[in-house]
Amino acid sequence: MKTSLLTLLALVASSAATPAARGHSRDISTQQARLTKPCKNTPTSRHCWGKYNTDTNYYTTTPDSGRTVEYWLSVEEGTCNQDGYVRPCMTFNGTMPGPPIVANWGDQLVVHVTNNMKSNGTAVHWHGARLHHSNEWDGVPGVTQCPIAPGESLTYEFRVTQYGSSWYHSHFSLQSTEGLFGPLIFHGPATANYDEDLGPLFLQDWSHIPTFEAWEAKQKWGITHSQTTTLLNGINTFDCSASSDPNCVGGGKKFEAVFEPGKKYRLRLINVAMDSQWRFSIDGHKLQVIANDFVPIEPYETDSVLINVGQRYDVIVEANATPGDYWLRGGWVKSCQGVANEHPDSATGIIRYDPGSTSDPTSTTTIESPQSCDDEPQTNLVPRLKLDVGTIADTTVEDINVQLTHTALFQWTINSSSLVLDWNEPTLKRVFDNASIFPTPYNMVEVDKKNPHQDEWAVLVIENKAAAFFGGIAHPIHFHGHDFWVVAQEKTPWDGTTASFQTINPPRRDTAMLPPHGYLALAFQLDNPGAWLVHCHIAWHASMGLALEFVESQDSISIRKPHRKAFDETCKKWSQWSDGAPYPQDDSGI
Ligand SMILES: *[C@@H]1O[C@H](CO)[C@@H](O)[C@H](O)[C@H]1NC(C)=O
Ligand SMILES: *[C@@H]1O[C@H](CO)[C@@H](O)[C@H](O)[C@H]1NC(C)=O
Ligand SMILES: *[C@@H]1O[C@H](CO)[C@@H](O)[C@H](O)[C@H]1NC(C)=O
Ligand SMILES: *[C@@H]1O[C@H](CO)[C@@H](O)[C@H](O)[C@H]1NC(C)=O
Ligand SMILES: [Cu+2]
């Protein structure tokens, strides 16, 4: 049997009295001094946001917009024709991607979700949103809620404490890859100027057979699955000319955008793939990268940007090429994935300078697909709001040796244990019942249980020591409830020490790649009590249990009475409905 080892270590250290921590508070006071000069967010002053700006510490300061923004989402089963091929799918409000959820930094966001599917539960996660003191609305079935039963509704509610680009998606099994996702955009300041916001650009791989069928084939018979094609913002063309398949009806369209010469456009790149990395570029144009995930960065210029599953990059493109038609390239990275794609080069869209033009571009590119699944170079990802990790001195170690095994059952395991959640018994329910022991397959790590301090940090080190074939796979690791500070991301084995950790304003985000045969060390501040999932964002691997949970400051987790009522009601309805449900749980649950 091929086994592999993943080491996980949580260190808790006080940063209160360290030089780094003093530097940190200096940053905050500089920023407060700047708050006295309010200015307006315009194409020539994008760093401004009223009394706030890109130097505001958004972990500690949230504008009071005085607004509550409310949305209604309907979760539906139906058929989709994204590229000229008709197949069953699941959608928010009948479309894939679903309707945009847009709010301003500082708004209170309220989203009412109704499950209008006939035979499955659901739950909606707000990817990358910090859900500060709102753990119960994080949308993870088996962790923060019971699934919403068919016919039932649940209202999610949280304060928008960040700004930038992301997506909302179902966190129930493989549903997001069946179409259950949409844009989640929080307006705020930016670190470079632009004229127009072109909105989200989703990079997606797409299968012509439902993922649940592929899952069954894989789990039951070991049949390898290839994705069929790629989509940009949910659409593409697909060649049906030689197909006798009645579902191949043809008539798909490519993503197109129109540029006006001299203008600068903001594009919000979001990787929503099941299992694909992309190298995004636009022929004849440079990209100025201004944010990674929900973190504004010092702008840098590049010809292309590498985007792993769950990650986002906001880029500004200046329309400064000779007017004409240009290919925009998703750039599916061939060397990276564990899953193949039958049409890897199909991820293209068109940028036109003349809106009347209908011809295909003739532009070319010299950008090559990389030979690895690396993230963007660490040195490029410099957060604009500079924050350091407190010195990791007092090494209170949770020494967790984690085993990563790919068994005959196709499960990934952490510490020899593959995540399997009981939808009827979410972690939070156990927390409310004052549980001190959690089931082994919940892969629970308790952090800072009794003594919560905002100044304390934890570090998670994940080693990818998997042997041979399985060790060759990189995993995009995503955190709920926190941005993390990437203190190490190396392709070599970890030496067990923290000496080389980069703690001075390292890249900060919510999704980063765990390199094959190497390790990833992520620091985060213990400022958000709750049960938070940490998982590989390859949907397939998440279903196969490659995840763990933190219960952070358990004794400080609290929930308001009306929220508790909704939480309990959702569990009650789910319990009634799931008794005899047509599709029993057959994966980790996430
Ligand atoms: C989604 O659909 C529901 C029910 O059909 C509707 O009330 C709601 O306005 C729609 N939401 C959006 C954001 O379009
Ligand atoms: C419900 O989910 C199961 C997988 O758990 C899937 O096989 C089935 O197709 C889904 N039902 C519908 C009607 O989409
Ligand atoms: C992982 O294994 C180590 C040592 O075997 C143990 O101390 C630790 O509690 C385990 N962690 C989890 C999350 O089960
Ligand atoms: C859990 O502990 C809290 C605080 O000690 C107490 O108020 C509550 O009743 C307990 N809940 C249960 C279900 O035991
Ligand atoms: Cu993975």
XYZ file of C-alpha atoms and ligand atoms in Angstrom:
647
model
C 0.000 0.000 0.000
C 1.204 3.450 -0.802
C 1.245 5.513 2.306
C 2.319 8.983 2.975
C 2.773 11.138 5.964
C 1.392 14.513 6.695
C 2.582 16.217 9.818
C 0.477 18.783 11.453
C 1.558 20.909 14.305
C -0.270 23.602 16.109
C 1.796 25.982 18.145
C 0.276 28.571 20.367
C 2.404 31.547 21.172
C 1.768 34.837 22.828
C 2.783 37.804 20.752
C 1.818 40.416 23.318
C 5.288 41.471 24.350
C 7.292 40.877 21.213
C 8.932 43.527 19.035
C 6.856 42.295 16.129
C 3.693 42.956 18.060
C 4.820 46.484 18.853
C 5.468 47.050 15.142
C 1.973 45.846 14.492
C 0.373 48.369 16.842
C 2.439 51.155 15.299
C 0.890 50.261 11.978
C -2.549 50.648 13.442
C -1.872 54.113 14.844
C -0.378 55.337 11.538
C -3.506 54.111 9.886
C -5.710 55.858 12.412
C -3.898 59.118 11.736
C -4.796 58.725 8.066
C -8.437 58.242 8.882
C -8.806 61.938 9.573
C -8.693 62.801 5.866
C -11.795 61.287 4.286
C -11.837 60.982 0.529
C -13.998 59.539 -2.170
C -13.435 56.345 -4.150
C -13.146 57.461 -7.810
C -11.229 56.163 -10.856
C -8.280 58.318 -9.778
C -8.498 57.629 -6.018
C -9.326 53.958 -5.677
C -7.382 53.676 -2.404
C -10.021 55.837 -0.709
C -13.160 54.707 1.045
C -14.574 57.652 2.933
C -12.889 57.784 6.317
C -11.128 54.530 5.494
C -8.620 53.373 2.918
C -6.347 50.495 1.934
C -4.204 51.144 5.024
C -7.095 50.582 7.410
C -6.638 47.490 9.522
C -9.766 45.655 8.412
C -9.241 42.920 10.991
C -9.907 45.433 13.752
C -11.834 48.231 12.010
C -15.054 47.910 10.032
C -16.821 50.918 8.499
C -20.292 51.476 9.806
C -22.157 51.701 6.516
C -25.517 51.655 8.282
C -26.801 49.377 5.528
C -28.331 45.948 5.577
C -28.226 44.225 2.211
C -30.689 41.409 1.712
C -30.811 38.632 -0.906
C -32.955 35.608 -1.590
C -31.521 32.478 -3.183
C -33.394 29.466 -4.459
C -31.493 26.182 -4.737
C -32.842 24.243 -7.699
C -32.411 21.086 -9.736
C -32.629 21.451 -13.467
C -30.805 21.101 -16.725
C -27.942 23.284 -17.886
C -26.670 24.073 -21.336
C -23.440 25.972 -20.724
C -21.556 25.050 -23.886
C -24.011 23.426 -26.269
C -24.269 20.231 -24.220
C -27.419 19.630 -22.162
C -27.003 17.864 -18.817
C -28.652 17.754 -15.391
C -27.267 20.288 -12.937
C -28.001 22.171 -9.732
C -28.308 25.950 -9.669
C -28.976 29.008 -7.598
C -32.042 30.632 -9.163
C -31.815 28.646 -12.390
C -28.434 29.912 -13.599
C -24.823 28.846 -13.323
C -23.105 30.947 -12.021
C -25.880 32.007 -9.669
C -26.963 35.623 -9.137
C -24.238 37.986 -7.879
C -24.272 38.752 -4.172
C -22.822 42.222 -3.832
C -22.306 44.330 -0.717
C -20.127 47.146 0.536
C -17.404 46.836 3.115
C -19.169 47.400 6.445
C -22.633 46.271 5.331
C -24.678 43.723 7.179
C -25.359 40.951 4.651
C -28.490 38.837 4.962
C -29.097 35.950 2.567
C -32.237 33.828 2.719
C -31.609 30.434 1.161
C -34.471 28.124 0.214
C -33.813 24.538 -0.758
C -36.160 23.886 -3.678
C -34.516 20.606 -4.628
C -36.595 17.482 -4.255
C -34.166 14.936 -2.965
C -31.066 16.441 -1.381
C -30.073 18.757 1.437
C -27.830 21.768 0.985
C -25.845 24.440 2.855
C -24.200 27.609 1.531
C -20.673 28.761 2.370
C -19.328 32.320 1.860
C -15.847 31.484 0.669
C -13.113 33.527 2.340
C -15.530 35.676 4.335
C -14.259 35.853 7.851
C -17.688 35.395 9.492
C -16.277 37.220 12.481
C -18.225 36.081 15.552
C -20.746 34.511 13.162
C -19.455 30.968 13.000
C -22.978 29.539 12.885
C -23.510 30.985 9.367
C -20.367 29.540 7.786
C -22.486 27.037 5.884
C -20.652 23.749 6.428
C -22.994 20.783 6.916
C -21.782 18.617 9.778
C -19.670 21.444 11.196
C -21.693 24.632 11.579
C -25.188 23.435 10.692
C -27.423 20.568 9.699
C -28.231 20.614 5.982
C -31.273 22.582 4.875
C -33.911 19.942 4.089
C -35.906 20.101 0.823
C -38.644 22.710 1.086
C -36.972 24.505 4.003
C -35.198 27.858 4.263
C -32.348 29.242 6.320
C -31.237 32.848 6.723
C -27.492 33.486 6.770
C -26.308 36.753 8.214
C -22.928 38.372 8.778
C -21.060 41.650 8.761
C -18.894 42.354 5.718
C -15.499 43.010 7.334
C -13.409 42.546 4.171
C -13.490 43.780 0.593
C -12.624 42.167 -2.715
C -13.685 39.171 -4.773
C -14.950 35.715 -4.014
C -17.725 33.227 -4.524
C -20.455 31.604 -2.518
C -21.028 27.893 -3.019
C -22.771 24.870 -1.630
C -20.561 23.016 0.834
C -22.731 19.908 0.713
C -20.756 17.051 -0.881
C -19.940 17.695 -4.528
C -22.849 20.081 -5.191
C -20.685 23.116 -6.001
C -19.241 21.257 -8.995
C -22.773 20.603 -10.224
C -23.373 24.328 -10.577
C -24.141 25.591 -7.075
C -21.927 28.667 -6.912
C -22.089 32.380 -7.654
C -20.168 35.665 -7.290
C -19.598 37.191 -3.853
C -18.316 40.735 -4.335
C -17.555 43.182 -1.531
C -16.870 46.715 -2.742
C -14.154 48.707 -1.027
C -10.925 50.534 -1.784
C -8.190 49.161 -4.071
C -4.413 49.512 -4.228
C -4.351 50.787 -7.833
C -6.619 52.903 -9.990
C -8.941 51.654 -12.715
C -11.842 53.052 -14.705
C -14.300 50.194 -14.887
C -15.093 47.051 -12.984
C -15.789 44.161 -15.373
C -16.871 42.004 -12.430
C -16.157 38.351 -11.748
C -14.461 36.015 -14.211
C -14.937 32.432 -13.128
C -12.403 29.847 -14.305
C -14.050 26.455 -14.241
C -13.590 22.884 -15.396
C -16.775 21.143 -16.485
C -17.905 17.598 -16.950
C -20.632 16.453 -19.313
C -21.591 13.774 -16.857
C -22.793 14.748 -13.384
C -19.992 14.654 -10.829
C -22.073 12.412 -8.581
C -22.084 9.747 -11.313
C -18.328 10.104 -11.726
C -17.952 9.836 -7.945
C -19.891 6.619 -7.840
C -17.942 5.142 -10.737
C -14.711 6.082 -9.055
C -15.654 4.887 -5.584
C -17.364 1.689 -6.643
C -15.351 0.595 -9.647
C -12.184 2.668 -9.472
C -12.897 4.276 -12.844
C -10.770 7.375 -13.408
C -12.707 10.475 -14.284
C -11.665 13.146 -16.801
C -13.347 16.518 -16.902
C -14.826 17.133 -20.350
C -14.057 20.767 -20.959
C -13.573 24.238 -19.453
C -15.843 27.241 -18.941
C -15.188 30.962 -18.452
C -17.961 32.668 -16.495
C -19.993 29.513 -16.993
C -19.897 29.411 -20.799
C -17.914 28.074 -23.735
C -18.330 26.494 -27.147
C -18.222 22.741 -27.654
C -17.855 21.000 -30.984
C -20.923 18.836 -31.573
C -20.404 18.418 -35.327
C -19.135 14.844 -35.083
C -21.305 13.793 -32.164
C -24.374 11.609 -32.380
C -25.172 12.276 -28.722
C -28.662 13.861 -28.633
C -27.566 16.032 -25.699
C -24.866 17.617 -27.811
C -27.027 20.335 -29.350
C -24.290 22.887 -30.106
C -24.653 26.633 -30.144
C -22.409 27.538 -27.206
C -20.748 30.936 -26.848
C -17.396 32.156 -25.620
C -16.921 34.746 -22.899
C -16.382 38.193 -24.442
C -15.563 41.641 -23.101
C -15.182 44.958 -24.900
C -12.288 47.350 -24.243
C -12.306 51.058 -24.957
C -8.789 52.230 -25.875
C -6.954 53.899 -22.991
C -9.268 52.648 -20.264
C -8.258 50.482 -17.343
C -10.443 47.521 -16.421
C -10.632 45.546 -13.229
C -11.213 41.802 -13.579
C -11.951 39.556 -10.619
C -10.452 36.137 -11.377
C -11.974 33.316 -9.355
C -10.972 29.657 -9.634
C -14.131 27.622 -8.985
C -12.826 24.416 -10.562
C -13.340 20.951 -9.226
C -9.660 20.190 -9.779
C -7.807 22.623 -12.054
C -5.094 25.194 -11.846
C -4.973 28.014 -14.416
C -2.400 30.355 -15.849
C -4.496 33.317 -16.864
C -3.353 35.810 -19.514
C -4.644 38.121 -22.235
C -2.709 38.205 -25.511
C -1.007 41.566 -26.066
C -1.813 42.882 -22.569
C -0.125 43.059 -19.194
C -1.874 42.351 -15.914
C -1.490 44.458 -12.816
C -2.304 42.269 -9.804
C -3.864 44.179 -6.886
C -5.302 41.538 -4.546
C -4.908 37.872 -3.622
C -8.051 36.358 -2.136
C -9.577 39.029 0.147
C -6.200 40.711 0.775
C -5.154 43.859 -1.136
C -1.489 43.674 -2.136
C 1.177 46.050 -3.436
C 0.422 46.061 -7.186
C 2.781 44.111 -9.429
C 2.879 43.719 -13.178
C 2.987 40.381 -14.951
C 2.121 38.688 -18.239
C 0.145 35.918 -16.545
C -1.108 34.880 -13.155
C -1.333 31.364 -11.656
C -4.593 30.581 -9.891
C -5.190 27.490 -7.788
C -8.598 26.104 -6.805
C -10.423 28.426 -4.406
C -7.991 31.306 -4.962
C -8.803 34.730 -6.370
C -6.715 37.427 -8.009
C -7.971 40.880 -8.830
C -6.179 42.284 -11.868
C -6.227 45.564 -13.748
C -5.791 45.469 -17.510
C -5.069 48.596 -19.519
C -6.585 48.719 -22.998
C -3.340 49.872 -24.575
C -2.865 47.371 -27.410
C -3.422 48.055 -31.097
C -7.225 47.940 -31.411
C -8.322 44.490 -32.561
C -9.535 41.135 -31.228
C -7.440 39.265 -28.650
C -7.650 35.870 -27.014
C -8.072 35.833 -23.295
C -6.651 32.553 -22.005
C -7.708 30.625 -18.941
C -4.591 28.511 -19.464
C -5.403 25.111 -17.929
C -2.186 23.846 -16.307
C -1.638 20.358 -17.696
C 1.095 19.173 -15.363
C -0.708 19.874 -12.126
C -3.896 17.918 -11.783
C -4.841 14.514 -10.570
C -7.773 14.663 -12.974
C -7.341 15.086 -16.720
C -9.332 17.293 -19.074
C -10.406 16.155 -22.535
C -10.215 19.697 -23.923
C -7.517 21.391 -21.847
C -6.861 24.148 -24.384
C -10.485 25.200 -24.641
C -10.347 27.798 -21.842
C -10.421 30.879 -24.026
C -12.495 34.030 -24.262
C -12.293 37.133 -26.429
C -11.373 40.761 -25.774
C -12.633 43.071 -28.509
C -11.889 46.730 -29.114
C -14.680 46.934 -31.699
C -17.981 45.716 -30.212
C -19.232 45.046 -33.759
C -16.472 42.569 -34.529
C -17.488 38.920 -34.698
C -14.315 37.310 -35.974
C -12.103 35.008 -33.965
C -8.872 36.626 -32.799
C -5.660 35.692 -34.563
C -3.504 36.762 -31.630
C -0.874 34.407 -30.213
C 0.880 33.944 -26.899
C 4.339 32.889 -25.781
C 3.184 31.977 -22.286
C 3.785 28.331 -21.526
C 2.027 26.025 -19.120
C 4.214 25.598 -16.024
C 5.586 22.203 -15.025
C 4.308 22.451 -11.464
C 1.320 23.648 -9.452
C 3.131 26.512 -7.769
C 1.334 29.551 -6.431
C 2.418 32.979 -7.642
C 5.928 33.787 -6.351
C 5.801 34.614 -2.628
C 7.864 37.753 -3.176
C 5.124 39.218 -5.381
C 2.355 38.756 -2.842
C 3.082 41.619 -0.465
C 0.019 42.652 1.569
C -0.637 46.384 1.437
C -1.711 46.405 5.079
C 1.517 45.203 6.636
C 1.013 42.836 9.542
C 3.569 40.581 11.193
C 3.155 37.306 13.014
C 4.081 37.477 16.693
C 7.289 35.652 17.512
C 6.493 32.019 18.036
C 8.281 31.660 21.328
C 6.244 29.709 23.818
C 5.905 26.562 21.863
C 2.845 24.922 23.302
C 2.751 22.078 20.882
C -0.102 19.988 19.792
C 2.110 17.390 18.295
C -0.033 15.848 15.697
C 1.406 13.339 13.333
C -0.886 13.108 10.446
C -1.020 10.273 8.030
C -2.148 10.846 4.535
C -3.189 7.602 2.955
C -4.919 6.855 -0.229
C -6.648 3.604 0.629
C -8.471 1.128 -1.532
C -11.583 3.060 -0.600
C -10.154 6.202 -2.142
C -10.061 8.202 1.010
C -7.455 10.692 2.067
C -6.693 10.556 5.738
C -5.220 13.025 8.150
C -3.611 11.447 11.211
C -4.819 8.092 9.832
C -8.326 9.449 9.952
C -10.413 10.480 6.995
C -12.912 13.256 7.710
C -16.457 11.947 7.899
C -19.090 14.241 9.346
C -22.508 13.292 10.605
C -24.905 15.778 9.035
C -27.291 15.294 11.954
C -24.636 16.092 14.553
C -22.726 19.179 13.465
C -19.710 20.130 15.546
C -21.426 23.298 16.750
C -24.307 21.284 18.129
C -21.814 19.284 20.166
C -20.180 22.527 21.270
C -23.552 23.859 22.430
C -23.950 20.608 24.376
C -20.592 21.344 26.054
C -18.910 18.336 24.441
C -15.312 17.753 25.393
C -14.768 14.738 23.188
C -15.436 14.733 19.451
C -15.712 11.683 17.206
C -12.371 10.657 15.688
C -13.537 11.123 12.065
C -14.287 14.775 12.880
C -10.483 15.304 12.727
C -10.735 17.832 15.487
C -7.948 20.028 16.732
C -8.760 22.056 19.824
C -7.021 25.400 20.003
C -6.989 27.831 22.870
C -9.971 26.178 24.536
C -10.178 27.906 27.879
C -8.089 31.005 27.606
C -8.926 33.030 24.535
C -6.633 35.943 23.793
C -6.835 37.999 20.630
C -3.049 38.285 20.749
C -2.389 34.584 20.530
C -1.436 32.891 17.312
C -1.520 29.306 16.163
C 0.628 27.805 13.455
C -0.463 24.864 11.389
C 2.241 22.958 9.559
C 1.062 20.508 6.942
C 3.652 18.211 5.464
C 3.046 16.474 2.178
C 5.225 13.429 2.707
C 3.144 11.133 0.579
C 5.188 8.501 -1.202
C 5.703 8.387 -4.936
C 2.581 8.934 -6.980
C 0.251 10.445 -4.404
C 2.965 12.674 -3.012
C 3.230 14.247 -6.423
C -0.105 15.936 -5.954
C -0.289 19.479 -4.656
C -3.286 20.451 -2.529
C -4.863 23.922 -2.335
C -5.467 24.303 1.410
C -8.364 26.573 2.363
C -9.173 27.993 5.799
C -12.578 28.970 7.063
C -12.972 31.860 9.511
C -9.491 33.307 8.986
C -6.974 34.724 6.631
C -3.674 32.979 7.304
C -0.130 34.256 7.132
C 1.907 31.964 4.846
C 5.067 31.632 6.953
C 6.507 28.779 4.883
C 5.658 27.096 1.593
C 8.482 24.818 0.587
C 9.088 21.918 -1.779
C 11.486 20.227 0.627
C 10.695 18.279 3.811
C 10.238 20.292 6.995
C 13.164 20.177 9.434
C 10.821 20.416 12.412
C 11.909 23.887 13.456
C 10.250 27.257 13.135
C 13.503 29.171 12.642
C 13.066 29.726 8.928
C 9.443 30.831 9.139
C 8.913 34.183 7.491
C 6.890 36.188 9.990
C 7.414 39.754 8.738
C 4.406 40.656 6.593
C 4.388 37.369 4.665
C 1.719 36.654 2.020
C -1.681 36.581 3.647
C -4.765 34.942 2.174
C -7.266 32.114 2.700
C -6.142 29.505 0.140
C -2.552 28.401 -0.543
C -0.925 25.459 -2.259
C 0.674 22.666 -0.271
C 3.568 21.675 -2.557
C 4.220 18.029 -3.367
C 6.896 16.459 -1.111
C 7.072 19.729 0.818
C 5.211 21.623 3.497
C 3.023 24.585 4.165
C 3.117 26.527 7.446
C 0.166 28.811 8.133
C -0.106 31.211 11.061
C -3.394 32.669 12.179
C -4.587 34.867 14.982
C -6.943 33.319 17.515
C -9.514 36.079 17.246
C -12.584 34.249 15.983
C -14.090 31.626 18.299
C -15.824 28.854 16.391
C -15.631 25.496 14.654
C -13.698 26.122 11.462
C -13.015 23.757 8.618
C -9.571 23.488 7.002
C -9.600 21.503 3.789
C -8.189 20.764 0.402
C -10.314 22.682 -2.111
C -10.075 20.023 -4.793
C -13.744 19.025 -4.471
C -12.843 15.431 -5.040
C -10.285 15.358 -2.220
C -12.635 17.134 0.176
C -15.238 14.440 -0.478
C -12.500 11.884 0.181
C -11.937 13.361 3.602
C -8.837 15.545 3.185
C -9.892 17.985 5.889
C -9.690 18.791 9.552
C -11.491 21.140 11.915
C -10.336 23.604 14.462
C -12.456 24.294 17.461
C -11.094 27.683 18.387
C -11.629 29.083 21.870
C -14.469 26.654 22.499
C -15.471 28.185 25.810
C -16.055 31.552 24.098
C -18.277 30.285 21.281
C -21.664 31.875 21.689
C -24.794 32.177 19.617
C -27.677 34.600 19.912
C -31.068 33.157 20.890
C -32.871 33.680 17.531
C -29.889 32.191 15.697
C -29.920 29.208 18.020
C -33.592 28.735 17.287
C -32.956 28.702 13.527
C -30.001 26.363 14.030
C -32.094 23.903 16.055
C -35.047 24.152 13.692
C -32.808 23.334 10.705
C -31.506 20.256 12.524
C -34.990 19.161 13.496
C -36.270 19.458 9.926
C -33.229 17.689 8.560
C -33.557 14.876 11.052
C -37.195 14.349 10.072
C -36.527 14.494 6.358
C -33.286 12.500 6.258
C -34.923 9.562 7.948
C -35.579 7.621 4.757
C -33.908 10.140 2.423
C -33.379 8.829 -1.113
C -29.632 9.544 -1.170
C -27.721 8.558 1.944
C -24.420 10.295 2.663
C -21.633 8.560 0.757
C -18.698 10.887 1.307
C -17.099 13.088 3.968
C -20.156 15.323 3.848
C -18.317 18.435 2.611
C -34.010 34.124 -6.693
O -35.258 33.501 -6.831
C -36.194 33.867 -5.833
C -37.413 32.961 -5.970
O -37.723 32.724 -7.290
C -36.515 35.353 -5.980
O -37.479 35.748 -5.017
C -35.229 36.130 -5.774
O -35.431 37.509 -5.959
C -34.136 35.652 -6.714
N -32.893 36.210 -6.263
C -32.056 36.907 -7.026
C -30.839 37.427 -6.373
O -32.260 37.113 -8.202
C -28.754 13.951 -4.828
O -27.415 13.676 -4.454
C -26.957 12.403 -4.874
C -25.574 12.199 -4.313
O -25.608 12.163 -2.926
C -26.930 12.332 -6.360
O -26.525 11.066 -6.784
C -28.313 12.622 -6.888
O -28.250 12.712 -8.283
C -28.878 13.920 -6.326
N -30.253 14.028 -6.698
C -30.693 14.812 -7.655
C -32.137 14.706 -7.990
O -29.985 15.601 -8.210
C -2.609 12.909 15.731
O -1.653 11.973 16.214
C -0.882 12.421 17.317
C 0.165 11.390 17.628
O -0.178 10.138 17.138
C -1.795 12.723 18.475
O -1.036 13.209 19.561
C -2.819 13.751 18.063
O -3.728 14.011 19.098
C -3.572 13.324 16.831
N -4.396 14.410 16.357
C -5.660 14.292 15.996
C -6.293 15.506 15.452
O -6.275 13.253 16.068
C -23.166 24.238 28.782
O -22.431 25.069 29.670
C -23.016 26.343 29.874
C -22.075 27.168 30.706
O -21.527 26.417 31.750
C -24.392 26.165 30.536
O -24.999 27.422 30.694
C -25.261 25.298 29.637
O -26.490 25.025 30.238
C -24.565 23.988 29.300
N -25.361 23.297 28.284
C -25.644 22.012 28.345
C -26.479 21.468 27.229
O -25.253 21.295 29.234
Cu -6.197 17.772 -2.461
